[in-house]
Amino acid sequence: MSGRPRTTSFAESCKPVPQPSAFGSMKVSRDKDGSKVTTVVATPGQGPDRPQEVSYTDTKVIGNGSFGVVYQAKLCDSGELVAIKKVLQDKRFKVRLRHSSLLGLFTEYNALELKAFHKNSSDSLIKVFFCTSVLCSVPLFLFFSVTLYMYQLFRSLAYIHSFGICHRDIKPQNLLLDPDTAVLKLCDFGSAKQLVRGEPNVSYICSRYYRAPELIFGATDYTSSIDVWSAGCVLAELLLGQPIFPGDSGVDQLVEIIKVLGTPTREQIREMNPNYTEFKFPQIKAHPWTKVFRPRTPPEAIALCSRLLEYTPTARLTPLEACAHSFFDELRDPNVKLPNGREKPSLFNFTTQELSSNPSLASILIPAHARNQAGASTPTNASATSGQPVSDPFSAHLYILDVAHSDTLWFCVKAETELTNQKSRGLTIHQK
């Protein structure tokens, strides 16, 4: 534990409510300084479902989207910063409540710790309280940073996919990171769903720039490989400094994809959506990947992109296969540290749940030095076989901070072309 004073946890800031019937109530008051204080009766995200009273102040908008608005607020009793996502619950859809239930399922493994949720019975407004999440921009990237962040993203996807859960909204704005420790977390499970083969799903899902082509073709029986396509778009964006497929509409999005990948064949279209019958597309040749990216882009990065951004869903790498790609070999070097001199986050403490899709990759994913540190030569030690995280608070592959670290500021991964000529921490960024 660090030497800093202990902060009051979210749970300690909540006051038990004796009458559960008060659920859904909300009141507004003023503190001694005249600041607005909102008090709600909320159900804890983890542990017992006993409603608790939560009071917060200093509310400000830090993000919004089609599914709701995200606020930053401060808990009155503890001073802890929390993020509050407010969404309207449409009775026709289950997606809003699914957000809370999935995060409750992951517990230690979820991307953001679910603190509590409150449902206003009068207007169907749901407030979901999360751990500290102050979104800012990290505009400059070294290639090493790209490898580190993308590796953690793929490891996150490998884990949730092992449960059959598809995120369905992978994009830079949903990747949170600590710039000092380089720990990344996947957030916003508002669109996530446990996919069941043969069960129809909505095709109008995922933010446009990161939408897999099978979704554009109207597929409803897709797989979690749509997340892999989105992750490929994120990787390309970090390398380019701008979105690789910046379509203005659904149709234009397909045009942008065709400009790079070329016109899909009939067989590729059938693989994306067997029910699609319109095949009238202009014949355009694929653009060489080496000409898509800037000249000094590592060949391994280009090779990985080409294996992620495939028309045929089954031709894409799985997240676990992506983690084993040579693009991430530098991370497996025991002598490599972060640019600030710190040790890398825990990257190789795989559990059997994570390795379940392809156990044969363990010899690549868990390098010899990591096996030696774990006291075993194979991933059969306690952390790899029990399916439980080890004690290191950064060990969970979705990289959740425990309560003791909840005051850490998190930053949104976002590439910005206009700043690529500047210097970051004394190191020159590869220029376009």
Coordinates of C-alpha atoms in Angstrom, one line a residue, residues 50-365:
R50 CA -29.8 -3.1 0.2
P51 CA -30.6 0.4 -1.0
Q52 CA -28.4 3.2 0.3
E53 CA -28.6 6.9 0.3
V54 CA -26.0 8.7 -1.9
S55 CA -25.4 12.5 -1.8
Y56 CA -23.3 14.2 -4.4
T57 CA -22.4 17.8 -5.5
D58 CA -20.2 19.7 -8.0
T59 CA -21.9 18.1 -11.0
K60 CA -20.6 18.9 -14.4
V61 CA -21.0 17.3 -17.9
I62 CA -17.9 15.5 -19.1
G63 CA -19.3 13.5 -22.0
N64 CA -22.4 12.6 -23.9
G65 CA -23.6 10.3 -26.7
S66 CA -26.7 8.6 -28.1
F67 CA -27.2 6.5 -25.0
G68 CA -27.0 9.3 -22.4
V69 CA -24.9 11.9 -20.6
V70 CA -21.9 11.4 -18.4
Y71 CA -21.3 13.7 -15.4
Q72 CA -18.5 14.1 -13.0
A73 CA -19.6 14.6 -9.4
K74 CA -18.2 14.6 -5.9
L75 CA -19.6 12.5 -3.1
C76 CA -20.5 14.8 -0.1
D77 CA -19.3 12.5 2.7
S78 CA -16.0 11.3 1.3
G79 CA -15.1 13.9 -1.4
E80 CA -14.5 11.0 -3.8
L81 CA -14.9 11.9 -7.5
V82 CA -17.3 9.6 -9.4
A83 CA -18.7 9.5 -12.9
I84 CA -22.5 9.3 -13.3
K85 CA -24.0 8.1 -16.5
K86 CA -27.7 9.1 -16.9
V87 CA -29.7 7.3 -19.6
L88 CA -33.4 7.0 -20.4
Q89 CA -34.7 3.5 -20.1
D90 CA -36.8 2.7 -23.1
K91 CA -39.2 -0.1 -22.3
R92 CA -38.7 -1.5 -25.8
F93 CA -35.1 -2.3 -25.2
K94 CA -33.1 -4.0 -22.5
V95 CA -29.7 -2.4 -23.3
R96 CA -29.7 0.2 -20.5
L97 CA -30.3 -2.2 -17.7
R98 CA -27.9 -4.7 -19.4
H99 CA -25.1 -2.2 -18.8
S100 CA -25.5 -2.5 -15.0
S101 CA -26.0 -6.2 -15.0
L102 CA -22.9 -7.0 -17.1
L103 CA -20.7 -4.8 -14.9
G104 CA -22.1 -6.6 -11.9
L105 CA -21.2 -9.9 -13.5
F106 CA -17.6 -9.0 -14.0
T107 CA -17.0 -7.8 -10.4
E108 CA -13.2 -7.6 -10.2
Y109 CA -12.8 -8.1 -14.0
N110 CA -15.1 -5.3 -15.2
A111 CA -13.7 -2.4 -17.0
L112 CA -15.1 0.2 -14.6
E113 CA -16.2 -0.6 -11.0
L114 CA -19.9 -0.2 -10.8
K115 CA -20.6 1.7 -7.5
A116 CA -24.3 1.9 -7.6
F117 CA -27.4 2.6 -9.7
H118 CA -30.5 4.6 -9.2
K119 CA -33.8 4.4 -11.2
N120 CA -36.2 7.3 -11.1
S121 CA -39.6 5.7 -11.4
S122 CA -41.3 8.9 -12.7
D123 CA -39.2 9.4 -15.9
S124 CA -37.5 6.1 -16.3
L125 CA -34.1 7.8 -15.8
I126 CA -31.3 5.5 -14.7
K127 CA -28.2 7.0 -13.0
V128 CA -25.2 4.7 -12.9
F129 CA -22.4 5.6 -10.5
F130 CA -18.8 4.6 -11.5
C131 CA -15.4 5.0 -10.0
T132 CA -13.3 8.1 -10.7
S133 CA -13.2 8.7 -14.4
V134 CA -12.1 12.2 -15.5
L135 CA -11.8 12.1 -19.3
C136 CA -9.1 14.2 -20.9
S137 CA -7.1 13.8 -24.1
V138 CA -3.7 12.1 -24.6
P139 CA -2.8 13.4 -28.1
L140 CA 0.7 12.2 -28.5
F141 CA 1.9 8.6 -28.9
L142 CA 5.1 6.7 -29.1
F143 CA 4.8 3.4 -30.9
F144 CA 5.7 1.7 -27.6
S145 CA 2.6 3.4 -26.1
V146 CA 0.5 2.1 -28.9
T147 CA 1.7 -1.5 -28.3
L148 CA 1.1 -1.2 -24.6
Y149 CA -2.5 0.2 -24.9
M150 CA -3.6 -2.1 -27.7
Y151 CA -2.3 -5.2 -25.9
Q152 CA -4.4 -4.3 -22.9
L153 CA -7.4 -3.7 -25.1
F154 CA -7.0 -7.1 -26.8
R155 CA -6.6 -8.8 -23.4
S156 CA -9.7 -7.1 -22.2
L157 CA -11.6 -8.3 -25.2
A158 CA -10.3 -11.8 -24.9
Y159 CA -11.7 -12.0 -21.4
I160 CA -15.2 -10.7 -22.0
H161 CA -15.4 -12.7 -25.2
S162 CA -14.6 -15.8 -23.2
F163 CA -18.0 -15.2 -21.5
G164 CA -19.7 -14.8 -24.8
I165 CA -20.0 -11.1 -24.2
C166 CA -19.5 -8.6 -27.1
H167 CA -18.8 -5.0 -26.2
R168 CA -20.3 -3.6 -29.5
D169 CA -18.9 -0.1 -29.0
I170 CA -15.1 -0.2 -29.1
K171 CA -13.7 3.2 -29.9
P172 CA -11.0 5.5 -28.5
Q173 CA -13.5 7.4 -26.3
N174 CA -14.2 4.2 -24.4
L175 CA -10.6 3.5 -23.5
L176 CA -9.5 5.0 -20.3
L177 CA -5.9 5.1 -19.1
D178 CA -3.5 6.3 -16.4
P179 CA -0.7 8.1 -18.2
D180 CA 1.7 7.5 -15.3
T181 CA 1.2 3.7 -14.9
A182 CA 0.1 3.1 -18.5
V183 CA -2.8 1.0 -17.2
L184 CA -5.8 0.9 -19.6
K185 CA -9.4 0.1 -18.8
L186 CA -12.3 -0.6 -21.2
C187 CA -15.4 1.3 -20.3
D188 CA -19.1 1.9 -21.3
F189 CA -20.9 -1.4 -21.5
G190 CA -24.1 0.3 -22.5
S191 CA -24.2 -1.5 -25.9
A192 CA -22.7 -4.8 -24.6
K193 CA -24.6 -8.1 -25.0
Q194 CA -24.1 -11.8 -24.5
L195 CA -24.4 -13.1 -28.0
V196 CA -26.2 -16.3 -28.6
R197 CA -25.8 -18.1 -31.9
G198 CA -29.0 -18.0 -33.9
E199 CA -30.5 -15.2 -31.8
P200 CA -31.0 -12.0 -33.8
N201 CA -29.2 -8.8 -32.7
V202 CA -29.6 -5.2 -33.9
S203 CA -27.3 -4.4 -36.8
Y204 CA -27.4 -0.6 -36.1
I205 CA -24.9 -0.7 -33.3
C206 CA -21.3 0.6 -32.7
S207 CA -20.1 4.1 -33.5
R208 CA -19.9 4.6 -37.2
Y209 CA -16.1 5.0 -37.7
Y210 CA -15.5 1.7 -35.9
R211 CA -18.5 -0.3 -37.3
A212 CA -17.7 -3.6 -38.8
P213 CA -18.7 -4.1 -42.5
E214 CA -21.1 -7.0 -41.6
L215 CA -23.1 -4.5 -39.6
I216 CA -23.2 -2.1 -42.5
F217 CA -24.5 -5.0 -44.6
G218 CA -27.3 -5.5 -42.1
A219 CA -26.2 -8.7 -40.4
T220 CA -28.1 -9.7 -37.3
D221 CA -26.4 -13.0 -36.5
Y222 CA -22.9 -11.6 -36.1
T223 CA -20.2 -12.6 -33.7
S224 CA -17.8 -10.9 -31.3
S225 CA -15.4 -10.4 -34.2
I226 CA -17.1 -7.1 -34.7
D227 CA -15.1 -5.9 -31.6
V228 CA -11.9 -7.1 -33.3
W229 CA -12.7 -5.0 -36.4
S230 CA -13.3 -2.0 -34.1
A231 CA -10.1 -2.6 -32.3
G232 CA -8.3 -2.7 -35.6
C233 CA -9.8 0.7 -36.4
V234 CA -8.5 2.0 -33.1
L235 CA -5.0 0.7 -33.8
A236 CA -5.0 2.3 -37.3
E237 CA -6.2 5.6 -35.8
L238 CA -3.4 5.6 -33.3
L239 CA -0.9 5.0 -36.0
L240 CA -2.4 7.5 -38.5
G241 CA -3.4 10.2 -36.0
Q242 CA -6.9 10.2 -37.5
P243 CA -9.8 7.7 -38.2
I244 CA -9.0 5.3 -41.0
F245 CA -12.6 5.1 -42.2
P246 CA -14.2 8.5 -41.6
G247 CA -17.6 7.9 -43.2
D248 CA -20.3 10.6 -43.1
S249 CA -23.1 8.1 -43.2
G250 CA -23.6 4.3 -43.2
V251 CA -23.2 4.1 -47.0
D252 CA -20.3 6.5 -47.0
Q253 CA -18.7 4.4 -44.3
L254 CA -18.7 1.4 -46.6
V255 CA -17.2 3.5 -49.4
E256 CA -14.3 4.5 -47.1
I257 CA -13.7 0.8 -46.3
I258 CA -13.8 -0.1 -49.9
K259 CA -11.2 2.6 -50.7
V260 CA -8.7 0.7 -48.5
L261 CA -9.8 -3.0 -48.7
G262 CA -11.2 -2.9 -52.2
T263 CA -14.6 -4.2 -53.3
P264 CA -15.7 -7.3 -51.3
T265 CA -16.2 -10.4 -53.3
R266 CA -19.6 -12.2 -53.4
E267 CA -18.2 -14.8 -51.1
Q268 CA -17.0 -12.2 -48.6
I269 CA -20.4 -10.6 -48.6
R270 CA -22.1 -13.9 -48.0
E271 CA -19.8 -14.5 -45.1
M272 CA -20.7 -11.1 -43.7
N273 CA -24.5 -11.5 -44.3
P274 CA -25.9 -14.5 -46.1
N275 CA -29.2 -12.7 -46.5
Y276 CA -27.7 -9.8 -48.4
T277 CA -28.7 -9.9 -52.1
E278 CA -27.5 -6.6 -53.6
F279 CA -24.1 -7.2 -55.2
K280 CA -23.9 -4.1 -57.4
F281 CA -20.6 -2.4 -56.3
P282 CA -18.0 -0.7 -58.4
Q283 CA -14.9 -2.9 -58.7
I284 CA -12.1 -1.2 -56.8
K285 CA -8.7 -2.7 -56.1
A286 CA -7.4 -2.9 -52.6
H287 CA -5.0 -0.1 -51.6
P288 CA -1.6 -1.5 -50.4
W289 CA -1.4 -1.4 -46.6
T290 CA 2.1 0.1 -46.7
K291 CA 0.7 3.1 -48.5
V292 CA -2.1 3.6 -46.0
F293 CA 0.2 4.4 -43.2
R294 CA 3.1 6.8 -42.8
P295 CA 6.5 5.6 -44.1
R296 CA 8.1 4.9 -40.7
T297 CA 5.3 2.8 -39.4
P298 CA 6.6 -0.6 -38.1
P299 CA 5.9 -3.4 -40.5
E300 CA 4.6 -5.5 -37.6
A301 CA 1.9 -2.8 -36.9
I302 CA 0.8 -2.8 -40.5
A303 CA 0.7 -6.6 -40.5
L304 CA -1.4 -6.7 -37.4
C305 CA -3.9 -4.2 -38.9
S306 CA -4.2 -6.2 -42.0
R307 CA -5.2 -9.3 -39.9
L308 CA -7.8 -7.3 -38.0
L309 CA -9.5 -5.4 -40.8
E310 CA -10.7 -8.3 -42.8
Y311 CA -14.1 -8.4 -44.6
T312 CA -14.6 -12.1 -43.6
P313 CA -15.3 -12.1 -39.8
T314 CA -13.8 -15.6 -39.4
A315 CA -10.6 -14.4 -41.1
R316 CA -9.9 -11.8 -38.4
L317 CA -7.6 -12.7 -35.5
T318 CA -9.2 -13.4 -32.2
P319 CA -8.2 -11.0 -29.4
L320 CA -6.0 -13.8 -27.8
E321 CA -4.3 -14.4 -31.2
A322 CA -3.7 -10.6 -31.5
C323 CA -2.0 -10.6 -28.1
A324 CA 0.4 -13.3 -29.4
H325 CA 1.2 -11.2 -32.5
S326 CA 4.9 -10.2 -33.0
F327 CA 3.8 -6.5 -32.8
F328 CA 3.7 -7.0 -29.1
D329 CA 7.0 -8.9 -28.7
E330 CA 8.7 -5.8 -27.2
L331 CA 6.3 -6.0 -24.3
R332 CA 7.5 -9.5 -23.6
D333 CA 11.1 -8.3 -23.1
P334 CA 11.8 -8.3 -19.3
N335 CA 14.2 -5.4 -19.6
V336 CA 11.7 -3.0 -21.2
K337 CA 10.2 -0.3 -18.9
L338 CA 7.8 2.6 -19.4
P339 CA 9.2 5.8 -20.9
N340 CA 9.0 7.4 -17.4
G341 CA 11.2 4.6 -15.9
R342 CA 8.4 2.7 -14.2
E343 CA 7.7 -1.0 -14.5
K344 CA 5.1 -2.2 -17.1
P345 CA 1.7 -3.0 -15.8
S346 CA 1.0 -6.7 -15.1
L347 CA 0.5 -8.2 -18.6
F348 CA 1.1 -11.9 -18.4
N349 CA -0.9 -13.2 -15.5
F350 CA -3.4 -15.0 -17.7
T351 CA -6.1 -17.1 -16.2
T352 CA -7.5 -20.3 -17.7
Q353 CA -10.6 -18.4 -18.4
E354 CA -8.7 -16.1 -20.6
L355 CA -6.7 -18.9 -22.3
S356 CA -9.8 -21.1 -22.8
S357 CA -10.3 -20.1 -26.4
N358 CA -6.7 -21.2 -27.4
P359 CA -4.6 -22.7 -24.6
S360 CA -1.8 -23.5 -27.1
L361 CA -0.9 -19.8 -27.2
A362 CA 0.2 -19.9 -23.5
S363 CA 3.8 -20.5 -24.4
I364 CA 3.8 -17.2 -26.3
L365 CA 1.5 -15.2 -24.1

